[in-house]
Amino acid sequence: MAAKTTAKAEEKTKEPPVISRKINIDAINKTNGFTPRVQASRKRYMETMSKVSSDRVWYMMQSYKETEGQHPYLRQAKALANVWDNKAIDVFDYDLIIGNWTDAVRGAHPKTEFQFDQMKLMLANNTAARTNSEGQEASLSQQDYDRLMAAAEYWGENYPDPETQERWDRIFAEHDPDDWAGDLSYTGLVMRCERNPADKRFKMSGHKRINHEHGFAQVTNIQAAGANYANILKIGYRGYVNKAQEEMKKVKEAARGRDFTDDEKEKLAFCEASIIVTEAMIRYAKRYSALAAKKAAKEKDPQRKKELEKAAEVCLRVPENPAQTFQEALQTVWFHFLGIHMEKAMPNVFVGRFDQYTFPYYQADINEGRMTRQEAAELIGCFIMKMAELEPYLTPEHRAFIQGTNYENVTLGGVDIHNQDASNEVSCLFLHVAKDLRMHQPYISLRYNPKMAPELEDKAFECLRVHGAGIPAFFSDLVNIPYMLGRGHTIEHARDYAIAGCIDAVYPNTFGWVRGNIGFNNMAKVVEIILHEGVDPRTGIKIGLDTGDPRDMTFDELVDAWKKNVSYQINRQIDMFEVWDREGTVTKDSFPYTFISTFLDGCLENGKDVTRHGPSVIIDDAHYGLDRCFQDASDSLLAIKKLVFEQKKYTMDEMIKALDANFEGYEKLQADCIAQPKFGNDDDEADYLMNELWTFVNNLYTSRTDYIGRKYNCYRQGSAVAHQAGKWTGALPNGRLAGVSLADSSLSPMQGMDLKGPTAVINSVTKIDVTDMDGTLCNMKLCPSLIDKPGGMMKFKQLVRTFMLKGGQQIQFNILDKDRLLDAQKHPEQHRDLVVRVAGYSAFWVDLEKQVQDEIISRTEHAI
């Protein structure tokens, strides 16, 4: 793709040439992606209320009513085609990259086919006018209200389909749903199934039902969706239409003179569906082309007129045809990103290694005189704003865990498939622009390796210091590549990993359907349970094993009781996952992913979508155990060891009574609990106990495999679990009060308890065995003024280098002082654009619940 630089091209562009594996950082630094256009776009975003749109569900419902009895592939494809052919669209001022999730600058489409019961409840309770945060009110017109209600009633009456319903009946004949929802977990949210009282049918509404009784969760239908953007840019959508037609021709030729087999029928249906949905997306882009041309014809400003004409020309060519320029490449990526979101209609869509597949177009445009670096910077600024404008529609339960974000991830840096540093000018330019925009998404994940170009390292730390909110986050190639190899990937695929969701290392050309089951596990809650003989003291309900009276136990027996309860609960959890695997899911037969699957390697050749394991590369793990709050568990057990068994300062009975009283009247005991050794201070005893519990649970998961032989996996990521789990957890022996947030992320020390500086935190964190697990996360908060002092930035860089070389997997930073956060909490209207790192993601401060804000404020502010 990259053309040879000529003297004539250099003279024409008056730009230094772009050379592979060399970064002209001086030229990058002269650009400004935060142009008046991008500033105006950002201002518009900040001043715009989000809109809840009914277009997607309404046009999908219309199509589904007309396609009863057809193959699920065809029904889904025709429904999406109906959406793209009819949904409202607009081309907004300032935009160079065009196309929107809704017809509003900010908007969201509910996934009512999965959320029909929740949607009816939210509409009835007037809680539907929200998108991704309880703190963010959205507009909901009467027409949209009526359409959403009609769609919710339609899906509620018609799904599951008879075949799927029969399967659910069989499942529930073998497994009592009350048992599943009652004591299956110990963290507070449990998968719920509901019985229709009229016909006694069981329905899974949205694959996710939440029960707040005990404090934990089972969730399905969580997918990380990516795509082979490099190939899409290379052959265009028309190339995939041609490929589908060729596969259909092969089937028909092979079956000449006989009836089609069931597999052949499925392949023909899938290929036909792929053609329908791909052609529909081509038409969708051309609708935008026509609208841009129409607006251009009326535009008085000659500059804007020219821009609209260019946008119309671009959308007429792509994504149908291969991209030829940097703007066409970005427009193609954006249309495909929108297409995935329209089908998926849930968070967690990532664009993979953006700097790698866009660089050839950037290089060719500049070296051939079609574009300057300044123009490229503005295009990236527009692209970032488009990603920021896209919002998910979440149920109240889901909003509690994913506040103010859509989980959009861009990966930069890292090594290439030959293990050479892959840094390039696009890597640096993206960070250069992002630091000035200071948006909450996309997240930027920087793959860190010892070979990293110093220009990219400098630009990453510059972006992080100016942005201040965990952008970029740092991921270690030294840890993640071996992790990918351990999951069965080839060395080429392992070196090509990207970050999805919060902090999930995946092969970019993939879709995480087979990671559809997640168990949220609160390990601190288990301490509370074993101290009350299997009973949750908040509810009086027995939810764990009765391992005996803790007053009669030794410390080793207490730790063993914790392990027995964890084993009991996790094995029951996996048993339930295996039922889902054996019997299949609602999505498999009712809502496949035809559009997403078309572009994944192997699906067209195999004639199957991702829900039926069509890709040649299936995502690497079976299911997640999203287990958190080990820090609170280990700190609590160690406090008991010190105060009850070693110092004999208190009896176990006194400890339990103090916890039941939430330390009221036991303030001295609480102070002593707080004073005991804590994880995060380079204390071997505290760190090794943490590692013992951490490794024990990982071994539980990885010792079991699913029905196709994949290992279960621990995913210790960073969604906002700590504050939610804290609501359902009573006082703990580490000195924490009932209802207060638990320790942030999976490897961050308990808030305010890391007292010996950032180096001690890193030493503690790197003692933990992160082998064979995904998404281990450490959050740190640093004092901005100290980084700005002479030598401060150098110390900061050395801190991160040390973390990586000592075996850390992922680390991220808030560089915000406490006074600013407190002022933002008191005067939110003055800090509308303040972004903070919550866990594995960043969000606007004003979109977070107060308890989440309090948790961030309470984190230790380190000096370096």
PDB file of N, CA, C and O in Angstrom, residues 166-199:
ATOM      1  N   GLU A 166     -38.566 -25.293  24.260  1.00  0.00           N
ATOM      2  CA  GLU A 166     -38.514 -26.711  24.630  1.00  0.00           C
ATOM      3  C   GLU A 166     -37.200 -27.032  25.318  1.00  0.00           C
ATOM      4  O   GLU A 166     -37.144 -27.806  26.276  1.00  0.00           O
ATOM      5  N   ARG A 167     -36.113 -26.393  24.825  1.00  0.00           N
ATOM      6  CA  ARG A 167     -34.820 -26.632  25.438  1.00  0.00           C
ATOM      7  C   ARG A 167     -34.774 -26.067  26.850  1.00  0.00           C
ATOM      8  O   ARG A 167     -34.265 -26.690  27.767  1.00  0.00           O
ATOM      9  N   TRP A 168     -35.349 -24.857  27.038  1.00  0.00           N
ATOM     10  CA  TRP A 168     -35.390 -24.297  28.384  1.00  0.00           C
ATOM     11  C   TRP A 168     -36.204 -25.182  29.323  1.00  0.00           C
ATOM     12  O   TRP A 168     -35.835 -25.395  30.472  1.00  0.00           O
ATOM     13  N   ASP A 169     -37.314 -25.696  28.823  1.00  0.00           N
ATOM     14  CA  ASP A 169     -38.132 -26.573  29.668  1.00  0.00           C
ATOM     15  C   ASP A 169     -37.327 -27.789  30.118  1.00  0.00           C
ATOM     16  O   ASP A 169     -37.442 -28.243  31.259  1.00  0.00           O
ATOM     17  N   ARG A 170     -36.508 -28.308  29.202  1.00  0.00           N
ATOM     18  CA  ARG A 170     -35.697 -29.473  29.537  1.00  0.00           C
ATOM     19  C   ARG A 170     -34.644 -29.103  30.587  1.00  0.00           C
ATOM     20  O   ARG A 170     -34.378 -29.862  31.519  1.00  0.00           O
ATOM     21  N   ILE A 171     -34.049 -27.918  30.425  1.00  0.00           N
ATOM     22  CA  ILE A 171     -33.065 -27.459  31.403  1.00  0.00           C
ATOM     23  C   ILE A 171     -33.680 -27.360  32.779  1.00  0.00           C
ATOM     24  O   ILE A 171     -33.135 -27.849  33.771  1.00  0.00           O
ATOM     25  N   PHE A 172     -34.850 -26.746  32.849  1.00  0.00           N
ATOM     26  CA  PHE A 172     -35.433 -26.481  34.154  1.00  0.00           C
ATOM     27  C   PHE A 172     -36.096 -27.717  34.766  1.00  0.00           C
ATOM     28  O   PHE A 172     -36.401 -27.745  35.945  1.00  0.00           O
ATOM     29  N   ALA A 173     -36.303 -28.722  33.936  1.00  0.00           N
ATOM     30  CA  ALA A 173     -36.774 -29.984  34.493  1.00  0.00           C
ATOM     31  C   ALA A 173     -35.647 -30.669  35.267  1.00  0.00           C
ATOM     32  O   ALA A 173     -35.890 -31.431  36.199  1.00  0.00           O
ATOM     33  N   GLU A 174     -34.409 -30.368  34.874  1.00  0.00           N
ATOM     34  CA  GLU A 174     -33.253 -30.972  35.522  1.00  0.00           C
ATOM     35  C   GLU A 174     -32.674 -30.106  36.630  1.00  0.00           C
ATOM     36  O   GLU A 174     -32.035 -30.609  37.546  1.00  0.00           O
ATOM     37  N   HIS A 175     -32.880 -28.795  36.527  1.00  0.00           N
ATOM     38  CA  HIS A 175     -32.258 -27.858  37.458  1.00  0.00           C
ATOM     39  C   HIS A 175     -33.304 -26.878  37.960  1.00  0.00           C
ATOM     40  O   HIS A 175     -33.941 -26.191  37.175  1.00  0.00           O
ATOM     41  N   ASP A 176     -33.465 -26.812  39.237  1.00  0.00           N
ATOM     42  CA  ASP A 176     -34.455 -25.933  39.848  1.00  0.00           C
ATOM     43  C   ASP A 176     -33.971 -24.490  39.779  1.00  0.00           C
ATOM     44  O   ASP A 176     -32.956 -24.141  40.381  1.00  0.00           O
ATOM     45  N   PRO A 177     -34.685 -23.604  39.054  1.00  0.00           N
ATOM     46  CA  PRO A 177     -34.222 -22.215  38.938  1.00  0.00           C
ATOM     47  C   PRO A 177     -34.208 -21.489  40.270  1.00  0.00           C
ATOM     48  O   PRO A 177     -33.415 -20.575  40.475  1.00  0.00           O
ATOM     49  N   ASP A 178     -35.071 -21.886  41.199  1.00  0.00           N
ATOM     50  CA  ASP A 178     -35.028 -21.249  42.519  1.00  0.00           C
ATOM     51  C   ASP A 178     -33.709 -21.573  43.213  1.00  0.00           C
ATOM     52  O   ASP A 178     -33.146 -20.748  43.933  1.00  0.00           O
ATOM     53  N   ASP A 179     -33.211 -22.794  42.976  1.00  0.00           N
ATOM     54  CA  ASP A 179     -31.918 -23.180  43.546  1.00  0.00           C
ATOM     55  C   ASP A 179     -30.801 -22.355  42.909  1.00  0.00           C
ATOM     56  O   ASP A 179     -29.908 -21.855  43.584  1.00  0.00           O
ATOM     57  N   TRP A 180     -30.874 -22.197  41.590  1.00  0.00           N
ATOM     58  CA  TRP A 180     -29.868 -21.399  40.902  1.00  0.00           C
ATOM     59  C   TRP A 180     -29.856 -19.972  41.441  1.00  0.00           C
ATOM     60  O   TRP A 180     -28.826 -19.392  41.688  1.00  0.00           O
ATOM     61  N   ALA A 181     -31.035 -19.406  41.588  1.00  0.00           N
ATOM     62  CA  ALA A 181     -31.107 -17.997  41.967  1.00  0.00           C
ATOM     63  C   ALA A 181     -30.907 -17.786  43.453  1.00  0.00           C
ATOM     64  O   ALA A 181     -30.641 -16.683  43.885  1.00  0.00           O
ATOM     65  N   GLY A 182     -31.031 -18.835  44.237  1.00  0.00           N
ATOM     66  CA  GLY A 182     -30.952 -18.667  45.675  1.00  0.00           C
ATOM     67  C   GLY A 182     -29.548 -18.712  46.224  1.00  0.00           C
ATOM     68  O   GLY A 182     -28.994 -17.690  46.588  1.00  0.00           O
ATOM     69  N   ASP A 183     -28.911 -19.866  46.249  1.00  0.00           N
ATOM     70  CA  ASP A 183     -27.622 -19.953  46.938  1.00  0.00           C
ATOM     71  C   ASP A 183     -26.463 -20.286  46.003  1.00  0.00           C
ATOM     72  O   ASP A 183     -25.398 -20.651  46.441  1.00  0.00           O
ATOM     73  N   LEU A 184     -26.694 -20.129  44.685  1.00  0.00           N
ATOM     74  CA  LEU A 184     -25.642 -20.527  43.748  1.00  0.00           C
ATOM     75  C   LEU A 184     -24.402 -19.667  43.884  1.00  0.00           C
ATOM     76  O   LEU A 184     -23.311 -20.076  43.611  1.00  0.00           O
ATOM     77  N   SER A 185     -24.543 -18.430  44.271  1.00  0.00           N
ATOM     78  CA  SER A 185     -23.417 -17.548  44.352  1.00  0.00           C
ATOM     79  C   SER A 185     -23.325 -16.883  45.706  1.00  0.00           C
ATOM     80  O   SER A 185     -24.211 -16.969  46.486  1.00  0.00           O
ATOM     81  N   TYR A 186     -22.214 -16.174  45.876  1.00  0.00           N
ATOM     82  CA  TYR A 186     -21.975 -15.579  47.174  1.00  0.00           C
ATOM     83  C   TYR A 186     -21.568 -14.133  47.036  1.00  0.00           C
ATOM     84  O   TYR A 186     -20.989 -13.562  47.915  1.00  0.00           O
ATOM     85  N   THR A 187     -21.818 -13.540  45.922  1.00  0.00           N
ATOM     86  CA  THR A 187     -21.364 -12.174  45.758  1.00  0.00           C
ATOM     87  C   THR A 187     -22.482 -11.175  45.571  1.00  0.00           C
ATOM     88  O   THR A 187     -22.256 -10.004  45.660  1.00  0.00           O
ATOM     89  N   GLY A 188     -23.660 -11.527  45.183  1.00  0.00           N
ATOM     90  CA  GLY A 188     -24.766 -10.604  45.231  1.00  0.00           C
ATOM     91  C   GLY A 188     -25.622 -10.461  44.037  1.00  0.00           C
ATOM     92  O   GLY A 188     -26.733 -10.014  44.145  1.00  0.00           O
ATOM     93  N   LEU A 189     -25.172 -10.856  42.871  1.00  0.00           N
ATOM     94  CA  LEU A 189     -26.011 -10.803  41.684  1.00  0.00           C
ATOM     95  C   LEU A 189     -26.083 -12.210  41.133  1.00  0.00           C
ATOM     96  O   LEU A 189     -25.077 -12.828  40.931  1.00  0.00           O
ATOM     97  N   VAL A 190     -27.267 -12.669  40.900  1.00  0.00           N
ATOM     98  CA  VAL A 190     -27.406 -14.043  40.427  1.00  0.00           C
ATOM     99  C   VAL A 190     -28.266 -14.058  39.189  1.00  0.00           C
ATOM    100  O   VAL A 190     -29.244 -13.339  39.107  1.00  0.00           O
ATOM    101  N   MET A 191     -27.894 -14.895  38.236  1.00  0.00           N
ATOM    102  CA  MET A 191     -28.727 -15.062  37.070  1.00  0.00           C
ATOM    103  C   MET A 191     -30.122 -15.471  37.510  1.00  0.00           C
ATOM    104  O   MET A 191     -30.288 -16.380  38.307  1.00  0.00           O
ATOM    105  N   ARG A 192     -31.121 -14.796  36.988  1.00  0.00           N
ATOM    106  CA  ARG A 192     -32.499 -15.078  37.364  1.00  0.00           C
ATOM    107  C   ARG A 192     -33.277 -15.542  36.144  1.00  0.00           C
ATOM    108  O   ARG A 192     -33.132 -14.999  35.067  1.00  0.00           O
ATOM    109  N   CYS A 193     -34.081 -16.524  36.334  1.00  0.00           N
ATOM    110  CA  CYS A 193     -35.018 -16.940  35.309  1.00  0.00           C
ATOM    111  C   CYS A 193     -36.415 -16.701  35.869  1.00  0.00           C
ATOM    112  O   CYS A 193     -36.633 -16.790  37.059  1.00  0.00           O
ATOM    113  N   GLU A 194     -37.349 -16.385  35.021  1.00  0.00           N
ATOM    114  CA  GLU A 194     -38.674 -16.101  35.544  1.00  0.00           C
ATOM    115  C   GLU A 194     -39.702 -16.985  34.867  1.00  0.00           C
ATOM    116  O   GLU A 194     -39.613 -17.303  33.688  1.00  0.00           O
ATOM    117  N   ARG A 195     -40.681 -17.384  35.635  1.00  0.00           N
ATOM    118  CA  ARG A 195     -41.729 -18.263  35.134  1.00  0.00           C
ATOM    119  C   ARG A 195     -42.938 -17.407  34.744  1.00  0.00           C
ATOM    120  O   ARG A 195     -43.384 -16.556  35.510  1.00  0.00           O
ATOM    121  N   ASN A 196     -43.434 -17.614  33.530  1.00  0.00           N
ATOM    122  CA  ASN A 196     -44.638 -16.932  33.097  1.00  0.00           C
ATOM    123  C   ASN A 196     -45.826 -17.568  33.810  1.00  0.00           C
ATOM    124  O   ASN A 196     -46.120 -18.744  33.614  1.00  0.00           O
ATOM    125  N   PRO A 197     -46.537 -16.845  34.679  1.00  0.00           N
ATOM    126  CA  PRO A 197     -47.608 -17.457  35.468  1.00  0.00           C
ATOM    127  C   PRO A 197     -48.767 -17.965  34.626  1.00  0.00           C
ATOM    128  O   PRO A 197     -49.503 -18.849  35.034  1.00  0.00           O
ATOM    129  N   ALA A 198     -48.935 -17.392  33.425  1.00  0.00           N
ATOM    130  CA  ALA A 198     -50.076 -17.801  32.605  1.00  0.00           C
ATOM    131  C   ALA A 198     -49.885 -19.192  32.011  1.00  0.00           C
ATOM    132  O   ALA A 198     -50.788 -20.023  32.038  1.00  0.00           O
ATOM    133  N   ASP A 199     -48.695 -19.446  31.474  1.00  0.00           N
ATOM    134  CA  ASP A 199     -48.500 -20.741  30.819  1.00  0.00           C
ATOM    135  C   ASP A 199     -47.370 -21.552  31.439  1.00  0.00           C
ATOM    136  O   ASP A 199     -46.988 -22.596  30.930  1.00  0.00           O
TER     137      ASP A 199
END
